[in-house]
mmCIF file with all atom_site columns, C-alpha atoms in Angstrom:
data_model
loop_
_atom_site.group_PDB
_atom_site.id
_atom_site.type_symbol
_atom_site.label_atom_id
_atom_site.label_alt_id
_atom_site.label_comp_id
_atom_site.label_asym_id
_atom_site.label_entity_id
_atom_site.label_seq_id
_atom_site.pdbx_PDB_ins_code
_atom_site.Cartn_x
_atom_site.Cartn_y
_atom_site.Cartn_z
_atom_site.occupancy
_atom_site.B_iso_or_equiv
_atom_site.pdbx_formal_charge
_atom_site.auth_seq_id
_atom_site.auth_comp_id
_atom_site.auth_asym_id
_atom_site.auth_atom_id
_atom_site.pdbx_PDB_model_num
ATOM 1   C CA . UNK A 1 1   ? -0.030  -0.019 -0.011  1.00 0.00 ? 1062 UNK A CA 1
ATOM 2   C CA . UNK A 1 2   ? 1.457   3.357  -1.011  1.00 0.00 ? 1063 UNK A CA 1
ATOM 3   C CA . UNK A 1 3   ? 1.274   6.497  1.008   1.00 0.00 ? 1064 UNK A CA 1
ATOM 4   C CA . UNK A 1 4   ? 0.618   10.080 -0.016  1.00 0.00 ? 1065 UNK A CA 1
ATOM 5   C CA . UNK A 1 5   ? 2.718   12.353 2.141   1.00 0.00 ? 1066 UNK A CA 1
ATOM 6   C CA . UNK A 1 6   ? 4.250   15.872 2.177   1.00 0.00 ? 1067 UNK A CA 1
ATOM 7   C CA . UNK A 1 7   ? 7.174   16.463 -0.238  1.00 0.00 ? 1068 UNK A CA 1
ATOM 8   C CA . UNK A 1 8   ? 10.391  17.039 1.710   1.00 0.00 ? 1069 UNK A CA 1
ATOM 9   C CA . UNK A 1 9   ? 13.542  18.709 0.642   1.00 0.00 ? 1070 UNK A CA 1
ATOM 10  C CA . UNK A 1 10  ? 15.527  15.420 0.792   1.00 0.00 ? 1071 UNK A CA 1
ATOM 11  C CA . UNK A 1 11  ? 13.046  13.915 -1.702  1.00 0.00 ? 1072 UNK A CA 1
ATOM 12  C CA . UNK A 1 12  ? 15.013  15.947 -4.302  1.00 0.00 ? 1073 UNK A CA 1
ATOM 13  C CA . UNK A 1 13  ? 17.637  13.149 -3.951  1.00 0.00 ? 1074 UNK A CA 1
ATOM 14  C CA . UNK A 1 14  ? 15.151  10.357 -4.631  1.00 0.00 ? 1075 UNK A CA 1
ATOM 15  C CA . UNK A 1 15  ? 13.078  11.431 -7.603  1.00 0.00 ? 1076 UNK A CA 1
ATOM 16  C CA . UNK A 1 16  ? 15.341  10.514 -10.542 1.00 0.00 ? 1077 UNK A CA 1
ATOM 17  C CA . UNK A 1 17  ? 13.123  7.538  -11.380 1.00 0.00 ? 1078 UNK A CA 1
ATOM 18  C CA . UNK A 1 18  ? 10.225  10.012 -11.885 1.00 0.00 ? 1079 UNK A CA 1
ATOM 19  C CA . UNK A 1 19  ? 12.071  12.957 -13.390 1.00 0.00 ? 1080 UNK A CA 1
ATOM 20  C CA . UNK A 1 20  ? 14.189  11.092 -15.981 1.00 0.00 ? 1081 UNK A CA 1
ATOM 21  C CA . UNK A 1 21  ? 10.988  10.222 -17.926 1.00 0.00 ? 1082 UNK A CA 1
ATOM 22  C CA . UNK A 1 22  ? 10.792  11.981 -21.275 1.00 0.00 ? 1083 UNK A CA 1
ATOM 23  C CA . UNK A 1 23  ? 7.285   13.322 -20.550 1.00 0.00 ? 1084 UNK A CA 1
ATOM 24  C CA . UNK A 1 24  ? 8.234   14.926 -17.221 1.00 0.00 ? 1085 UNK A CA 1
ATOM 25  C CA . UNK A 1 25  ? 9.122   18.673 -17.163 1.00 0.00 ? 1086 UNK A CA 1
ATOM 26  C CA . UNK A 1 26  ? 12.079  19.125 -14.825 1.00 0.00 ? 1087 UNK A CA 1
ATOM 27  C CA . UNK A 1 27  ? 13.029  22.293 -12.911 1.00 0.00 ? 1088 UNK A CA 1
ATOM 28  C CA . UNK A 1 28  ? 16.117  23.601 -10.995 1.00 0.00 ? 1089 UNK A CA 1
ATOM 29  C CA . UNK A 1 29  ? 16.641  22.663 -7.451  1.00 0.00 ? 1090 UNK A CA 1
ATOM 30  C CA . UNK A 1 30  ? 15.919  26.335 -6.394  1.00 0.00 ? 1091 UNK A CA 1
ATOM 31  C CA . UNK A 1 31  ? 12.511  26.089 -8.149  1.00 0.00 ? 1092 UNK A CA 1
ATOM 32  C CA . UNK A 1 32  ? 11.538  22.988 -6.071  1.00 0.00 ? 1093 UNK A CA 1
ATOM 33  C CA . UNK A 1 33  ? 12.903  24.522 -2.856  1.00 0.00 ? 1094 UNK A CA 1
ATOM 34  C CA . UNK A 1 34  ? 10.912  27.749 -3.573  1.00 0.00 ? 1095 UNK A CA 1
ATOM 35  C CA . UNK A 1 35  ? 7.673   25.832 -3.759  1.00 0.00 ? 1096 UNK A CA 1
ATOM 36  C CA . UNK A 1 36  ? 8.571   23.811 -0.644  1.00 0.00 ? 1097 UNK A CA 1
ATOM 37  C CA . UNK A 1 37  ? 9.273   27.034 1.244   1.00 0.00 ? 1098 UNK A CA 1
ATOM 38  C CA . UNK A 1 38  ? 6.231   28.946 0.088   1.00 0.00 ? 1099 UNK A CA 1
ATOM 39  C CA . UNK A 1 39  ? 3.435   26.250 -0.320  1.00 0.00 ? 1100 UNK A CA 1
ATOM 40  C CA . UNK A 1 40  ? 4.671   23.184 1.624   1.00 0.00 ? 1101 UNK A CA 1
ATOM 41  C CA . UNK A 1 41  ? 1.142   21.876 2.080   1.00 0.00 ? 1102 UNK A CA 1
ATOM 42  C CA . UNK A 1 42  ? 0.553   21.905 -1.687  1.00 0.00 ? 1103 UNK A CA 1
ATOM 43  C CA . UNK A 1 43  ? 3.637   19.716 -2.431  1.00 0.00 ? 1104 UNK A CA 1
ATOM 44  C CA . UNK A 1 44  ? 2.969   16.036 -2.122  1.00 0.00 ? 1105 UNK A CA 1
ATOM 45  C CA . UNK A 1 45  ? 4.781   12.748 -2.885  1.00 0.00 ? 1106 UNK A CA 1
ATOM 46  C CA . UNK A 1 46  ? 3.248   9.318  -3.580  1.00 0.00 ? 1107 UNK A CA 1
ATOM 47  C CA . UNK A 1 47  ? 5.678   6.719  -1.990  1.00 0.00 ? 1108 UNK A CA 1
ATOM 48  C CA . UNK A 1 48  ? 5.800   2.926  -2.443  1.00 0.00 ? 1109 UNK A CA 1
ATOM 49  C CA . UNK A 1 49  ? 6.141   0.672  0.618   1.00 0.00 ? 1110 UNK A CA 1
ATOM 50  C CA . UNK A 1 50  ? 9.771   0.187  -0.361  1.00 0.00 ? 1111 UNK A CA 1
ATOM 51  C CA . UNK A 1 51  ? 10.409  3.964  -0.022  1.00 0.00 ? 1112 UNK A CA 1
ATOM 52  C CA . UNK A 1 52  ? 10.665  4.419  -3.799  1.00 0.00 ? 1113 UNK A CA 1
ATOM 53  C CA . UNK A 1 53  ? 9.047   7.586  -5.101  1.00 0.00 ? 1114 UNK A CA 1
ATOM 54  C CA . UNK A 1 54  ? 6.034   6.778  -7.405  1.00 0.00 ? 1115 UNK A CA 1
ATOM 55  C CA . UNK A 1 55  ? 5.093   10.367 -8.291  1.00 0.00 ? 1116 UNK A CA 1
ATOM 56  C CA . UNK A 1 56  ? 4.615   13.823 -7.029  1.00 0.00 ? 1117 UNK A CA 1
ATOM 57  C CA . UNK A 1 57  ? 2.532   16.914 -7.389  1.00 0.00 ? 1118 UNK A CA 1
ATOM 58  C CA . UNK A 1 58  ? 3.574   20.576 -6.811  1.00 0.00 ? 1119 UNK A CA 1
ATOM 59  C CA . UNK A 1 59  ? 0.952   23.264 -6.381  1.00 0.00 ? 1120 UNK A CA 1
ATOM 60  C CA . UNK A 1 60  ? 0.471   26.793 -5.303  1.00 0.00 ? 1121 UNK A CA 1
ATOM 61  C CA . UNK A 1 61  ? -2.234  29.143 -4.226  1.00 0.00 ? 1122 UNK A CA 1
ATOM 62  C CA . UNK A 1 62  ? -2.980  32.186 -6.491  1.00 0.00 ? 1123 UNK A CA 1
ATOM 63  C CA . UNK A 1 63  ? -5.224  35.065 -6.091  1.00 0.00 ? 1124 UNK A CA 1
ATOM 64  C CA . UNK A 1 64  ? -5.904  38.219 -3.987  1.00 0.00 ? 1125 UNK A CA 1
ATOM 65  C CA . UNK A 1 65  ? -8.459  39.338 -1.497  1.00 0.00 ? 1126 UNK A CA 1
ATOM 66  C CA . UNK A 1 66  ? -11.124 36.698 -1.110  1.00 0.00 ? 1127 UNK A CA 1
ATOM 67  C CA . UNK A 1 67  ? -10.625 35.371 -4.668  1.00 0.00 ? 1128 UNK A CA 1
ATOM 68  C CA . UNK A 1 68  ? -8.163  32.427 -4.399  1.00 0.00 ? 1129 UNK A CA 1
ATOM 69  C CA . UNK A 1 69  ? -7.628  29.209 -6.344  1.00 0.00 ? 1130 UNK A CA 1
ATOM 70  C CA . UNK A 1 70  ? -5.101  26.391 -6.480  1.00 0.00 ? 1131 UNK A CA 1
ATOM 71  C CA . UNK A 1 71  ? -2.719  25.876 -9.363  1.00 0.00 ? 1132 UNK A CA 1
ATOM 72  C CA . UNK A 1 72  ? -1.004  22.590 -10.317 1.00 0.00 ? 1133 UNK A CA 1
ATOM 73  C CA . UNK A 1 73  ? 2.501   23.430 -11.418 1.00 0.00 ? 1134 UNK A CA 1
ATOM 74  C CA . UNK A 1 74  ? 3.871   19.901 -11.815 1.00 0.00 ? 1135 UNK A CA 1
ATOM 75  C CA . UNK A 1 75  ? 2.261   16.491 -11.728 1.00 0.00 ? 1136 UNK A CA 1
ATOM 76  C CA . UNK A 1 76  ? 4.071   13.278 -12.716 1.00 0.00 ? 1137 UNK A CA 1
ATOM 77  C CA . UNK A 1 77  ? 3.986   9.572  -12.048 1.00 0.00 ? 1138 UNK A CA 1
ATOM 78  C CA . UNK A 1 78  ? 6.916   7.280  -12.773 1.00 0.00 ? 1139 UNK A CA 1
ATOM 79  C CA . UNK A 1 79  ? 6.268   5.116  -15.836 1.00 0.00 ? 1140 UNK A CA 1
ATOM 80  C CA . UNK A 1 80  ? 6.145   1.822  -13.902 1.00 0.00 ? 1141 UNK A CA 1
ATOM 81  C CA . UNK A 1 81  ? 3.362   3.194  -11.612 1.00 0.00 ? 1142 UNK A CA 1
ATOM 82  C CA . UNK A 1 82  ? 1.039   4.705  -14.287 1.00 0.00 ? 1143 UNK A CA 1
ATOM 83  C CA . UNK A 1 83  ? -2.506  3.512  -14.789 1.00 0.00 ? 1144 UNK A CA 1
ATOM 84  C CA . UNK A 1 84  ? -3.069  3.149  -10.931 1.00 0.00 ? 1145 UNK A CA 1
ATOM 85  C CA . UNK A 1 85  ? -4.995  6.407  -10.446 1.00 0.00 ? 1146 UNK A CA 1
ATOM 86  C CA . UNK A 1 86  ? -2.137  7.956  -8.478  1.00 0.00 ? 1147 UNK A CA 1
ATOM 87  C CA . UNK A 1 87  ? -2.376  11.225 -10.282 1.00 0.00 ? 1148 UNK A CA 1
ATOM 88  C CA . UNK A 1 88  ? -6.085  11.379 -9.747  1.00 0.00 ? 1149 UNK A CA 1
ATOM 89  C CA . UNK A 1 89  ? -5.600  10.810 -6.049  1.00 0.00 ? 1150 UNK A CA 1
ATOM 90  C CA . UNK A 1 90  ? -2.883  13.497 -5.804  1.00 0.00 ? 1151 UNK A CA 1
ATOM 91  C CA . UNK A 1 91  ? -5.147  15.967 -7.633  1.00 0.00 ? 1152 UNK A CA 1
ATOM 92  C CA . UNK A 1 92  ? -7.994  15.241 -5.285  1.00 0.00 ? 1153 UNK A CA 1
ATOM 93  C CA . UNK A 1 93  ? -5.838  15.806 -2.287  1.00 0.00 ? 1154 UNK A CA 1
ATOM 94  C CA . UNK A 1 94  ? -4.480  19.163 -3.679  1.00 0.00 ? 1155 UNK A CA 1
ATOM 95  C CA . UNK A 1 95  ? -8.018  20.206 -4.390  1.00 0.00 ? 1156 UNK A CA 1
ATOM 96  C CA . UNK A 1 96  ? -9.011  19.439 -0.805  1.00 0.00 ? 1157 UNK A CA 1
ATOM 97  C CA . UNK A 1 97  ? -6.039  21.325 0.712   1.00 0.00 ? 1158 UNK A CA 1
ATOM 98  C CA . UNK A 1 98  ? -6.656  24.254 -1.698  1.00 0.00 ? 1159 UNK A CA 1
ATOM 99  C CA . UNK A 1 99  ? -10.266 24.498 -0.519  1.00 0.00 ? 1160 UNK A CA 1
ATOM 100 C CA . UNK A 1 100 ? -9.653  23.901 3.230   1.00 0.00 ? 1161 UNK A CA 1
ATOM 101 C CA . UNK A 1 101 ? -6.554  25.905 3.730   1.00 0.00 ? 1162 UNK A CA 1
ATOM 102 C CA . UNK A 1 102 ? -6.719  28.659 1.076   1.00 0.00 ? 1163 UNK A CA 1
ATOM 103 C CA . UNK A 1 103 ? -10.550 28.725 0.559   1.00 0.00 ? 1164 UNK A CA 1
ATOM 104 C CA . UNK A 1 104 ? -9.761  28.089 -3.156  1.00 0.00 ? 1165 UNK A CA 1
ATOM 105 C CA . UNK A 1 105 ? -12.706 28.206 -5.555  1.00 0.00 ? 1166 UNK A CA 1
ATOM 106 C CA . UNK A 1 106 ? -11.139 25.880 -8.097  1.00 0.00 ? 1167 UNK A CA 1
ATOM 107 C CA . UNK A 1 107 ? -7.850  24.290 -9.147  1.00 0.00 ? 1168 UNK A CA 1
ATOM 108 C CA . UNK A 1 108 ? -6.324  24.927 -12.550 1.00 0.00 ? 1169 UNK A CA 1
ATOM 109 C CA . UNK A 1 109 ? -3.702  23.182 -14.637 1.00 0.00 ? 1170 UNK A CA 1
ATOM 110 C CA . UNK A 1 110 ? -2.121  24.456 -17.841 1.00 0.00 ? 1171 UNK A CA 1
ATOM 111 C CA . UNK A 1 111 ? -0.550  21.901 -20.122 1.00 0.00 ? 1172 UNK A CA 1
ATOM 112 C CA . UNK A 1 112 ? 2.196   22.816 -22.606 1.00 0.00 ? 1173 UNK A CA 1
#
């Protein structure tokens, strides 16, 4: 049984099996650390029982005043763990946190 848990800074040393996939957009270490510092509750990791990273989601809260929403910046699942609804579950958790913590009206995702 896998676990969905907060993304930690030392996970940056464990995510090569996810990030080396040709479909995954990668960022600089400072980019990941910036998200972890600013929106730690919107950065999540799906981890296998062995400790291997299965996927992750990075999100942020955007808006002003009382008009806030969540934004998915990065969402990826390692090729060997695809088709298990891991991305769906990570998105649902990010939606819940966006609503509960930031009173977000919706969550968006832009695909390049």
